[in-house]
Each structure stands twice: as C-alpha cells, then as structure tokens.
Coordinates of C-alpha atoms and ligand atoms in Angstrom, one line a residue:
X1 CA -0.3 -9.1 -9.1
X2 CA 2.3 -6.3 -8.7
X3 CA 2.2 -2.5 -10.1
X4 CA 5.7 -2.1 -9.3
X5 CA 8.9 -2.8 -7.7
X6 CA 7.1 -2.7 -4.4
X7 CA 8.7 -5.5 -2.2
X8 CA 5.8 -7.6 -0.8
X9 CA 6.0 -9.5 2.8
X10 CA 2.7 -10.9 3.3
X11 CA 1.1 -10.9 7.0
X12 CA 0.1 -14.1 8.1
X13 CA -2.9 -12.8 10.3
X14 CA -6.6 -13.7 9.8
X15 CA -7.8 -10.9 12.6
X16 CA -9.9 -9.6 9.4
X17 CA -12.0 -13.1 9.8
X18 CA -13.2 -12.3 13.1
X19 CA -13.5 -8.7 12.8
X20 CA -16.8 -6.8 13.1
X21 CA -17.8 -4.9 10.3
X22 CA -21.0 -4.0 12.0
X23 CA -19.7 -2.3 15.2
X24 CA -16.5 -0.7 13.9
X25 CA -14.7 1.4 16.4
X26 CA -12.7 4.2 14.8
X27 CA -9.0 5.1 15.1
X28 CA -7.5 1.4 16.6
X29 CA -7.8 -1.1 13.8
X30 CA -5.5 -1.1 11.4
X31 CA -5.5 -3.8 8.8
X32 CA -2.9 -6.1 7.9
X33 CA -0.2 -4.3 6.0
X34 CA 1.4 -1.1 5.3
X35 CA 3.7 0.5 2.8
X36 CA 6.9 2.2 3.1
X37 CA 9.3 4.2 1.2
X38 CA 12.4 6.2 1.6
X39 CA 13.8 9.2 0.8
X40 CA 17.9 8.5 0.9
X41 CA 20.3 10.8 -1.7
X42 CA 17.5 12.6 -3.0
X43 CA 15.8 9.4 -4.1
X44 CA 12.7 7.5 -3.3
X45 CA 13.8 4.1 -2.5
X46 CA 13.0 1.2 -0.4
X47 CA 9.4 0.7 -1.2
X48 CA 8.1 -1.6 0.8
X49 CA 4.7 -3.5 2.2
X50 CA 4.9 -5.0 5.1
X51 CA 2.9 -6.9 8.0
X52 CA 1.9 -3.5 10.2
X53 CA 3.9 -3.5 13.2
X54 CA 6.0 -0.6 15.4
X55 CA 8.7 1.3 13.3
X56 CA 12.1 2.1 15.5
X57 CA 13.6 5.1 15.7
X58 CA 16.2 7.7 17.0
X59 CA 15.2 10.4 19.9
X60 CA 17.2 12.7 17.7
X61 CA 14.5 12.1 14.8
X62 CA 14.1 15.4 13.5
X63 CA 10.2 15.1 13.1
X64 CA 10.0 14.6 16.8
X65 CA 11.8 18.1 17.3
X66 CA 10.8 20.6 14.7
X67 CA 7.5 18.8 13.5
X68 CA 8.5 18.0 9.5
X69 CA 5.5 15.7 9.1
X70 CA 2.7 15.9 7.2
X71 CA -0.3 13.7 6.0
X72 CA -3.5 13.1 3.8
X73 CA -6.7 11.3 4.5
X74 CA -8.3 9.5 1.7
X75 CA -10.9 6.6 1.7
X76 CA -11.0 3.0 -0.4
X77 CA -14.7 2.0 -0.4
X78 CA -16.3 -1.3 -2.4
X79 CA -18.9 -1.3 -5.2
X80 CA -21.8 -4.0 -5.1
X81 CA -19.6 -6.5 -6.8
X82 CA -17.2 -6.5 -4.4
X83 CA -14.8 -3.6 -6.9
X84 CA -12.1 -2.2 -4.5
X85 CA -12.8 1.8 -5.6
X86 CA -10.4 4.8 -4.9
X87 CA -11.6 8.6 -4.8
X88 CA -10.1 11.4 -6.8
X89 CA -6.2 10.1 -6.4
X90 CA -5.1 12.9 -8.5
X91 CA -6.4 15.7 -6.0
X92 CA -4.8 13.7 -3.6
X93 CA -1.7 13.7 -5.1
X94 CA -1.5 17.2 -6.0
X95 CA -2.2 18.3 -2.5
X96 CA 0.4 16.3 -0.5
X97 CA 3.3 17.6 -3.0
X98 CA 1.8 21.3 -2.3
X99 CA 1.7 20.2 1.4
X100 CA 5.5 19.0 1.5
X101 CA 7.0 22.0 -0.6
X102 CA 5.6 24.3 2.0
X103 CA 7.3 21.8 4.9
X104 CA 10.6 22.2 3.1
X105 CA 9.9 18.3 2.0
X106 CA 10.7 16.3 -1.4
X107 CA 8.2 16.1 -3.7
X108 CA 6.6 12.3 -3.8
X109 CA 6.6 11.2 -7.4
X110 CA 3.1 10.0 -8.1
X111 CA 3.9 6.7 -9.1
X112 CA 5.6 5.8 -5.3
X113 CA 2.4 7.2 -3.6
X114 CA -0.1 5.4 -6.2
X115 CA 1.6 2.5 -6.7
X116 CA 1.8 2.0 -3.0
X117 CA -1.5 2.7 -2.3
X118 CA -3.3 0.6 -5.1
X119 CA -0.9 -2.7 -4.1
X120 CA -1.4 -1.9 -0.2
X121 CA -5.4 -1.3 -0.8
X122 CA -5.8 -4.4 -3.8
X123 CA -3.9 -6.4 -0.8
X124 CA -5.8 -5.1 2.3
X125 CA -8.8 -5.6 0.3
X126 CA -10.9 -8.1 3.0
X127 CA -10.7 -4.8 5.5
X128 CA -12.8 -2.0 2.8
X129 CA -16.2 -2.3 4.8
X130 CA -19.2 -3.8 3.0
X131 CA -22.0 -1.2 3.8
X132 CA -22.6 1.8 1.7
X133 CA -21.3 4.7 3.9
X134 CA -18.5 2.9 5.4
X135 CA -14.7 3.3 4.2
X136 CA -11.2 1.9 4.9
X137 CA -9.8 5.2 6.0
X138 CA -6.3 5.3 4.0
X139 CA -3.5 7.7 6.2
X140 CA -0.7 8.4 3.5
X141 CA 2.1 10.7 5.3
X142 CA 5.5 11.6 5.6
X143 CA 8.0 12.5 7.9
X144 CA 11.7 13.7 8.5
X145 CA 13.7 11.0 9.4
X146 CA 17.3 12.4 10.1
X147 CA 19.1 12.6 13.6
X148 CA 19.8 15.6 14.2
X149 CA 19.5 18.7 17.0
X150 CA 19.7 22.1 15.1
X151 CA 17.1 23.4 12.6
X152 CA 17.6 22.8 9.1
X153 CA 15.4 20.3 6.3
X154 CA 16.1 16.8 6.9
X155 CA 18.0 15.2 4.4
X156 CA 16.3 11.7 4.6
X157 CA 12.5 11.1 4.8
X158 CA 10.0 8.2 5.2
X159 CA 6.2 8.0 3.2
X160 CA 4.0 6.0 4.7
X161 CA 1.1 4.7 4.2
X162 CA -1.2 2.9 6.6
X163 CA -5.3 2.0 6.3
X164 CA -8.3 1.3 9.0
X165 CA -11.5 0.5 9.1
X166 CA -14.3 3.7 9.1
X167 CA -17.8 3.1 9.8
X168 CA -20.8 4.9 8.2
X169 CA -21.0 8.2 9.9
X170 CA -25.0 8.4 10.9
X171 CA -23.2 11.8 13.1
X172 CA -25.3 13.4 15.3
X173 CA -25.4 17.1 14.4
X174 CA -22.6 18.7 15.9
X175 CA -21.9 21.9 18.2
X176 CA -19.7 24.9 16.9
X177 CA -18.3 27.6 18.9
X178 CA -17.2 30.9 16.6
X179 CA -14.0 30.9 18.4
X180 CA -13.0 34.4 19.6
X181 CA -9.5 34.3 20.8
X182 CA -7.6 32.0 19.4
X183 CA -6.9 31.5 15.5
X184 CA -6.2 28.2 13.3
X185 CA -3.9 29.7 10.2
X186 CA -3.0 32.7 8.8
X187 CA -2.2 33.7 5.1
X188 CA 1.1 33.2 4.5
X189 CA 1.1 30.4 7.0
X190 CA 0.4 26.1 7.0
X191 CA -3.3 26.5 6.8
X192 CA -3.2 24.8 3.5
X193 CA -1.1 22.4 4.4
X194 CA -2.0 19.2 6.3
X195 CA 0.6 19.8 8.5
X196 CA 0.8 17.4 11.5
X197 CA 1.6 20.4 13.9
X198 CA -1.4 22.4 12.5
X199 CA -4.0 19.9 14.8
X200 CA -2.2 19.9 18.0
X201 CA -1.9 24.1 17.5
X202 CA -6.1 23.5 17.6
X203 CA -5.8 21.5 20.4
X204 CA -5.9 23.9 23.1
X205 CA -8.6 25.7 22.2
X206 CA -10.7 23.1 20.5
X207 CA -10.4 21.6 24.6
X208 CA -11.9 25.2 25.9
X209 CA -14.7 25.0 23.2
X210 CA -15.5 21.2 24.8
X211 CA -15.6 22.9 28.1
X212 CA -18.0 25.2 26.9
X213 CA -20.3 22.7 25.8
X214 CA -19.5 22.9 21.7
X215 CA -18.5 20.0 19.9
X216 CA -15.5 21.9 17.3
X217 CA -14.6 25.3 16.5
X218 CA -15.7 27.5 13.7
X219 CA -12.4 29.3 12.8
X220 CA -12.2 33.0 11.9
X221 CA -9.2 34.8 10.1
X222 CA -6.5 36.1 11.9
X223 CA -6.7 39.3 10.5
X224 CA -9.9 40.4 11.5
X225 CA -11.8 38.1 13.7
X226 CA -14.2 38.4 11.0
X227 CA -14.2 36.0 8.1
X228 CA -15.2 32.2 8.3
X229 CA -12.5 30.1 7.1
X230 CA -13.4 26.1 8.5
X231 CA -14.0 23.8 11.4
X232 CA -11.4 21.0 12.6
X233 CA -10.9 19.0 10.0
X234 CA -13.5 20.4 7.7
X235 CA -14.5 23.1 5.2
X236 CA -17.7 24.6 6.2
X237 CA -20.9 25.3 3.9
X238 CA -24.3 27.0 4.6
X239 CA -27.6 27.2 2.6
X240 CA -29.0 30.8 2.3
X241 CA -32.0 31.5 0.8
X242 CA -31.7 29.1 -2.4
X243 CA -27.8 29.9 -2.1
X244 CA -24.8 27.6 -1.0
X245 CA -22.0 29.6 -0.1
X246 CA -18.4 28.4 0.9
X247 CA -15.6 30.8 2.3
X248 CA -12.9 31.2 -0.9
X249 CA -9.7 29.7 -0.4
X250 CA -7.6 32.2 0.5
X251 CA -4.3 30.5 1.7
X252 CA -5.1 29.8 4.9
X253 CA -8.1 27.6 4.1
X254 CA -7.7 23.6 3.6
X255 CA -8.5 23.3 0.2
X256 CA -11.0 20.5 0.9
X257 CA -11.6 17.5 -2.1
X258 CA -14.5 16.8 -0.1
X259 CA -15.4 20.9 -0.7
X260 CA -14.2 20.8 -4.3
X261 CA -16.6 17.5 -4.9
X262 CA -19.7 18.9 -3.3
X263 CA -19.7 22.3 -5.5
X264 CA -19.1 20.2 -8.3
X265 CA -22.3 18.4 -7.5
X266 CA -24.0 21.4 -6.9
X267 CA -23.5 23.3 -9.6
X268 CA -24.6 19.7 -11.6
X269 CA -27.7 19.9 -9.8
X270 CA -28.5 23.2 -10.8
X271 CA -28.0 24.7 -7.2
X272 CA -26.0 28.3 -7.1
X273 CA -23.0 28.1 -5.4
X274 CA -20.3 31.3 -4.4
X275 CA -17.2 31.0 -2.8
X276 CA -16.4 34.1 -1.6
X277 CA -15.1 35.7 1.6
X278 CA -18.1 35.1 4.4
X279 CA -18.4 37.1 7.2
X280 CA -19.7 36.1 10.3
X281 CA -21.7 39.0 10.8
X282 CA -23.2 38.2 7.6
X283 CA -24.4 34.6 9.1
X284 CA -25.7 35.9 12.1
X285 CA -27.8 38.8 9.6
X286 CA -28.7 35.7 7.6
X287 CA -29.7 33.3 10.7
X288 CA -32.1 36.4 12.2
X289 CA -34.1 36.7 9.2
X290 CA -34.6 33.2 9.0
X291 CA -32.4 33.2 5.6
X292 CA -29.7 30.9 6.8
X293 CA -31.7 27.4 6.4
X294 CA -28.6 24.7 6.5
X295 CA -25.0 24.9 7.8
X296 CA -22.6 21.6 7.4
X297 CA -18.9 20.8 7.4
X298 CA -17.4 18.7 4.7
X299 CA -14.1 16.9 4.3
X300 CA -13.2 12.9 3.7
X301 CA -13.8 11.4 7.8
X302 CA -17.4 12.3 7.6
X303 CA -18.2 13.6 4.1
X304 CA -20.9 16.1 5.6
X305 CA -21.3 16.8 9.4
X306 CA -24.5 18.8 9.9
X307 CA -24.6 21.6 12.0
X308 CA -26.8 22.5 14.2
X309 CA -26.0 24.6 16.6
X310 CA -23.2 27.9 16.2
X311 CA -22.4 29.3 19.6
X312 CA -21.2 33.4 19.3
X313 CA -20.2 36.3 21.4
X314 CA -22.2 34.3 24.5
X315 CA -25.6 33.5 22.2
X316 CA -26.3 30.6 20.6
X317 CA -28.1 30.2 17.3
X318 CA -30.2 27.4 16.3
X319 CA -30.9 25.2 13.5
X320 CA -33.7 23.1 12.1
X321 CA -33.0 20.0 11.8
X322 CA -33.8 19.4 8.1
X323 CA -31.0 19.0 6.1
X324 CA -32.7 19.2 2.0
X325 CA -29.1 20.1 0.9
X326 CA -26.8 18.3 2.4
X327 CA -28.6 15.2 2.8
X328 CA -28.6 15.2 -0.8
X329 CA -25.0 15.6 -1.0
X330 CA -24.2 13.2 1.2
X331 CA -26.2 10.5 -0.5
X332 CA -24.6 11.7 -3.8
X333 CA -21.2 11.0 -3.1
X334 CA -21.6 7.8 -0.7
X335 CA -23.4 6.2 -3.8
X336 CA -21.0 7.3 -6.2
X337 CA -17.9 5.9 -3.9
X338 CA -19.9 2.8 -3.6
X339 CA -20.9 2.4 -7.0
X340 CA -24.7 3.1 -7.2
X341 CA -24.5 6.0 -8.2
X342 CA -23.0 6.6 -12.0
X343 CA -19.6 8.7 -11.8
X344 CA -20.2 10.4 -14.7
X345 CA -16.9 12.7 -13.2
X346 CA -14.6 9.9 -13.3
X347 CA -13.8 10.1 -10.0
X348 CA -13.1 6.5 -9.0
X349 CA -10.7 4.2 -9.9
X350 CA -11.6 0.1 -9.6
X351 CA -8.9 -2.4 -8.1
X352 CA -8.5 -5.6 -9.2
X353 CA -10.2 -8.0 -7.3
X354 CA -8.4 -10.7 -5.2
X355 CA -10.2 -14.3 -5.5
X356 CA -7.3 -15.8 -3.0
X357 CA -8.4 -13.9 0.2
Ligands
LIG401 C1 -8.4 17.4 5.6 C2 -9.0 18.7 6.0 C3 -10.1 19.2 5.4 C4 -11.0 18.4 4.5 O1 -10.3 18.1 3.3 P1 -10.8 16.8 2.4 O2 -9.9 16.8 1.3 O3 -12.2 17.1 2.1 O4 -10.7 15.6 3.3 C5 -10.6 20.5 5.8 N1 -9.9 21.2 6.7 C6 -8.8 20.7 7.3 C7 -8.0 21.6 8.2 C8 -8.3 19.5 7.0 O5 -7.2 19.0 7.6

C-alpha cells in the first residue's frame, strides 16, 4: 500500500507488543516511524518515513536562533472494527498554511502533509489506542533549516511529522488564573498562529500562576486587560443562562477546530451559541448572579477541560461541578472520532486496515 512517492524504511521494533495501552504516560512514547520532507529550491522534496530516531543538525540552524517553527496537533483514533479514523484534515490543513505565511514559511501543498500522514498513521496503526477517548496524538510541524547567523527567511525547511500515544483524558477540573500582567497575543501579532515561540512566551507567567496555586491562565487582550481571548492551549467556553458563549476570533485568538466542532454541535443540538467579544467583567456579573452555570476549555489534547475554579483581582470564583453542557460535548465528539456516534458532518476519514501487523 502506498499513497505516494513517500519512500518507506520500515522499523524493525515490536516495543508496540509490550506496550501498555492501559497506563499510557503522555509526551515520551513515540511510535515506530515518522515522516519527513524537505523544502530545497522552492520544492517539497525528500519525503520520507522512517524508523523514529534523533535528526542531526547545524548550531547555526536558523530555527534554533530566530524561532521559524511552527506546528499542529491533530489526533488518529480507531472505530469498533478496528478503522484507523482521521479528524477534519482539511481544517488542519488550512491552518498550518495560514500559520507558516505569517512565519514567512512556504506553503505545504496538501498532498505532502496528507499523504504523509495517512501512510505514517495506516503504518503506525498498532499504536492508535483501543479505548474510546484515547488518541494517537499526531505532531505535524515545520521548521527552518538553513545555517545561517543574520535575520532573514530561511531558504530551506523541514515538515515533520511524528505520532504518540494519548490516553483518555478523565482531567480533573482545572484552576484558572485571569492573568493580570502579562499578555499571550496581540492583534496584529502570532496569536493565530501555532507558533512554537508563542508557548515558551507563556511560560513565565503560566510558572507564576502555578505558584499561585492555578493550574493555567485565562488570557485577556492586550489592549485592555479586559476581553477573554483563551487558556494555554485552549479556546475557552462558558454556559450562561441557557447561552454558550465563545470570545470571537479576533486575530489574536487560536482559531480552535476543537472550538469550531463544538459550536457546530451546538447549534445541531438546538443550544444558542454567540461568539462575540466577552468581557471579563461580564463573567464575574454573570458568576454573582448565579447566571454563569459551566465554564470549559476546548482544543484537540483534551477535547473539553472543565473549569472549575477562575481566580481574579485576589478572589476566587467557584463552580459546580455539574457539567450538563460540556459533558455532552465531550461524549459527542469522542463517539463520533471513535465511530459510535454517526458523523453525519463528514468529519472523519477511515484508513485502510493493515492485516500484516
Ligand atoms: C492548538 C491550540 C488551541 C486549540 O485548537 P484545536 O484546533 O482545537 O486543537 C487553542 N489555543 C491555542 C493557543 C492552541 O495552540
């Protein structure tokens, strides 16, 4: 089986045998292969999977210096029969070509990220997780790959494209701290880029909210100090009254699939949604007169991460922990990625299934 002219080295590892699905630890595993392309004379060349191993590479590698790298986060899960399934490629797409314009980066035809990913994902197929919930985490990026000191565009790139295990999230509700100093993205800015130097600008103060006790930060804009925009990696939702409302993507927002997916559902489901600027006054009116009944992140890690506790200017508000909303969301699209639930938005797209493995 081959989509393309991918050049195929097969790894000769059975670690997958051994491993255990039922304890998955986050972050170290990778599975047995990865894909690589590269961008030489303005062309996409080289594509390549490969055993996953270490990558060599020049201290004057531009990405190391001024920070041309950028990535996506999508997840392969498995339908009942054993289906390899892939979420929304198309969003996906769209968004890493809007994310490497704004980096000064070459577009990535579709057919070198898709074709990559379905031959690395139909190959690494053994690693998807069997339980509903669970998810090989898929990490597509791409990064400049000259030698050079001096800031200009790099003139050669490498796309990448490397998978691990993700359990079933059964988070605990997380901690958010309004942060009041520091901001994640202006308009204008990366905020609506996955930019790789957008997460370790959050670092900093994402380690003083820990400090404080909060597990992530509820961003405001950098205007004003005023207007939600998101959490970490997350867009962020709340339930008021009968309402869901969802800060507008303004330009400095991530504009979350995850997000996208869930007002799609909602709207379905007959459930009002706005997306609209949010202040956080607004919440704070809305949490005092018992009005603001749910608040939850969203984005492809976790799908939903409820909230249940916002820390502001020294007060902390509270949440009930009864989640109508987003439990209801959550169930929606883990059972549509694992096939249980009919995808009447044709969101997934099956993979061959390997009998050889
Ligand atoms: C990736 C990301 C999200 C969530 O996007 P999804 O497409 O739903 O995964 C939200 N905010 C930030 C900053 C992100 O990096």
């Amino acid at each position: 089986m081959s989509f393309s002219n991918i050049k195929v080295t097969k790894s000769t590892s059975d670690r997958v045998k051994s491993y255990d699905f039922e304890n998955i630890k986050f972050g170290k595993t990778f599975s047995d292969h990865m894909f690589m392309a590269d961008y030489i004379d303005g062309q996409w060349t080289n594509l390549e999977i490969l055993p996953t191993q270490p990558l060599s590479m020049h201290p004057g590698n531009m990405a190391l210096h001024y920070g041309q790298a950028l990535f996506e986060g999508m997840k392969a899960t498995k339908s009942q029969d054993g289906t390899p399934l892939l979420f929304r490629l198309d969003k996906y797409v769209t968004r890493i070509n809007a994310s490497s314009k704004r980096l000064c980066m070459p577009e990535l035809p579709s057919e070198v990220f898709l074709n990559g990913l379905r031959e690395l994902v139909t190959l690494d197929q053994a690693w998807i997780p069997p339980q509903s919930g669970s998810a090989l985490y898929v990490r597509p990026f791409m990064f400049a790959m000259d030698n050079h000191i001096g800031v200009r565009p790099s003139f050669t790139y490498k796309f990448m494209i490397i998978t691990l295990p993700a359990g079933p999230y059964y988070a605990r509700p997380v901690s958010l701290r309004v942060e009041p100093n520091y901001i994640r993205a202006a308009v204008g800015g990366v905020g609506e880029a996955k930019a790789a130097g957008n997460y370790a600008a959050a670092m900093y103060p994402t380690k003083l909210a820990h400090e404080a006790g909060y597990d992530q930060i509820l961003w405001l804009d950098a205007n004003e100090h005023k207007y939600i925009q998101e959490v970490g990696t997350m867009n962020i939702f709340f339930v008021v009254g009968d309402k869901v409302i969802t800060p507008a993507t303004d330009g400095a927002i991530l504009k979350g699939i995850t997000r996208e997916s869930l007002i799609t559902i909602c709207k379905d489901k007959g459930i009002e949604v706005e997306e609209r600027p949010i202040s956080i006054d607004e919440i704070i009116e809305a949490h005092k007169k018992g009005e603001l009944k749910e608040c939850f992140g969203s984005g492809t890690a976790a799908v939903i991460a409820k909230v249940n506790k916002m820390g502001y200017k020294d007060q902390d508000y509270m949440l009930d922990d009864h989640f109508p909303v987003a439990n209801m969301l959550k169930e929606t699209i883990d059972g549509i990625r694992a096939g249980v639930i009919e995808d009447k938005y044709g969101w997934m797209e099956k993979l061959p299934i390997l009998t050889s493995v």
